[in-house]
Amino acid sequence: MNELLSRILHAHGGVDRWLDYQKVEATIVSGSGFFPLKGMIQDASPRRLTVWLHEERSAVCPYGKPDQRTMFTPERIAIEKLDGTLVSERHDLETRSPVIR
């Protein structure tokens, strides 16, 4: 583990504490061109962003309609109803656009 990461983890309770948490959530108000790029009318409504800590996965809710959310993994981006019903999805995201790492 590099020294900076080690110091950050230590300052926040250590690796055991990090492993105790599965995800973090925040209320966000989005700006810029992201939602218009996706064909969504942008507004200043707060949204809930969830990011999983031990896997590459995130969600934004609401998305498009009050009862919908996005669900992102490296292999898939989807719009789902809150009950899990699929609205739309795309697979194989890395083959469709370049990824900057």
CSV table of C-alpha atoms in Angstrom, one decimal, residues 6-100:
chain,number,residue,atom,x,y,z
A,6,SER,CA,-1.9,4.2,4.4
A,7,ARG,CA,-1.9,7.6,6.1
A,8,ILE,CA,-5.4,8.4,4.9
A,9,LEU,CA,-6.8,5.1,6.1
A,10,HIS,CA,-5.0,5.4,9.4
A,11,ALA,CA,-6.4,8.9,9.9
A,12,HIS,CA,-10.0,7.6,9.3
A,13,GLY,CA,-9.9,4.5,11.5
A,14,GLY,CA,-7.8,2.0,9.6
A,15,VAL,CA,-8.5,-0.8,7.1
A,16,ASP,CA,-10.9,-2.6,9.4
A,17,ARG,CA,-13.1,0.5,9.6
A,18,TRP,CA,-12.9,0.8,5.7
A,19,LEU,CA,-14.0,-2.8,5.4
A,20,ASP,CA,-17.0,-2.2,7.7
A,21,TYR,CA,-18.7,0.0,5.0
A,22,GLN,CA,-20.1,-1.2,1.8
A,23,LYS,CA,-21.3,2.1,0.2
A,24,VAL,CA,-21.5,5.8,0.6
A,25,GLU,CA,-24.4,8.1,-0.4
A,26,ALA,CA,-24.6,11.8,-1.0
A,27,THR,CA,-27.2,14.3,-2.1
A,28,ILE,CA,-26.1,16.0,-5.2
A,29,VAL,CA,-27.3,18.8,-7.5
A,30,SER,CA,-25.9,18.2,-11.0
A,31,GLY,CA,-24.7,20.8,-13.3
A,32,SER,CA,-22.8,21.1,-16.6
A,33,GLY,CA,-23.8,19.1,-19.7
A,34,PHE,CA,-24.2,15.5,-18.4
A,35,PHE,CA,-28.0,15.2,-18.2
A,36,PRO,CA,-28.6,17.3,-21.5
A,37,LEU,CA,-26.1,15.0,-23.2
A,38,LYS,CA,-28.2,12.0,-22.2
A,39,GLY,CA,-31.3,13.8,-23.5
A,40,MET,CA,-32.6,14.6,-20.1
A,41,ILE,CA,-34.1,18.0,-19.1
A,42,GLN,CA,-31.8,19.3,-16.5
A,43,ASP,CA,-33.1,20.9,-13.3
A,44,ALA,CA,-31.8,21.9,-9.9
A,45,SER,CA,-33.6,19.0,-8.1
A,46,PRO,CA,-31.4,17.2,-5.6
A,47,ARG,CA,-30.6,13.6,-6.5
A,48,ARG,CA,-29.1,10.8,-4.4
A,49,LEU,CA,-25.8,9.4,-5.6
A,50,THR,CA,-24.7,6.0,-4.2
A,51,VAL,CA,-21.2,4.6,-4.8
A,52,TRP,CA,-20.2,1.1,-3.7
A,53,LEU,CA,-16.8,1.0,-2.0
A,54,HIS,CA,-15.6,-2.5,-2.8
A,55,GLU,CA,-16.8,-2.8,-6.4
A,56,GLU,CA,-17.1,-0.6,-9.4
A,57,ARG,CA,-20.8,0.3,-9.2
A,58,SER,CA,-22.8,3.5,-8.7
A,59,ALA,CA,-26.4,4.7,-8.9
A,60,VAL,CA,-28.2,8.0,-9.3
A,61,CYS,CA,-31.8,8.5,-8.1
A,62,PRO,CA,-34.2,9.9,-9.4
A,63,TYR,CA,-33.2,9.7,-13.0
A,64,GLY,CA,-35.7,10.9,-15.6
A,65,LYS,CA,-38.8,10.2,-13.5
A,66,PRO,CA,-39.3,10.1,-9.8
A,67,ASP,CA,-39.5,6.3,-9.7
A,68,GLN,CA,-36.4,5.6,-11.8
A,69,ARG,CA,-32.6,5.4,-11.2
A,70,THR,CA,-29.5,4.7,-13.1
A,71,MET,CA,-27.3,1.7,-12.2
A,72,PHE,CA,-23.7,1.6,-13.5
A,73,THR,CA,-21.2,-1.2,-13.6
A,74,PRO,CA,-18.2,-1.4,-16.0
A,75,GLU,CA,-20.2,-3.9,-18.1
A,76,ARG,CA,-23.6,-2.1,-18.1
A,77,ILE,CA,-25.4,1.1,-17.7
A,78,ALA,CA,-29.2,0.9,-17.1
A,79,ILE,CA,-32.2,2.9,-16.2
A,80,GLU,CA,-34.4,0.9,-13.8
A,81,LYS,CA,-37.6,1.5,-11.9
A,82,LEU,CA,-37.1,1.6,-8.1
A,83,ASP,CA,-38.7,-1.9,-7.9
A,84,GLY,CA,-35.9,-3.2,-10.2
A,85,THR,CA,-37.9,-3.3,-13.5
A,86,LEU,CA,-35.7,-2.6,-16.4
A,87,VAL,CA,-36.5,0.5,-18.5
A,88,SER,CA,-33.4,0.6,-20.8
A,89,GLU,CA,-29.8,-0.7,-20.7
A,90,ARG,CA,-26.5,-0.9,-22.7
A,91,HIS,CA,-23.8,-3.5,-22.3
A,92,ASP,CA,-20.1,-3.8,-23.3
A,93,LEU,CA,-19.5,-0.1,-22.5
A,94,GLU,CA,-15.7,-0.4,-23.0
A,95,THR,CA,-16.1,-1.5,-26.6
A,96,ARG,CA,-18.4,1.5,-27.4
A,97,SER,CA,-16.3,4.4,-26.2
A,98,PRO,CA,-12.7,5.0,-25.1
A,99,VAL,CA,-12.0,4.8,-21.3
A,100,ILE,CA,-9.6,7.2,-19.8
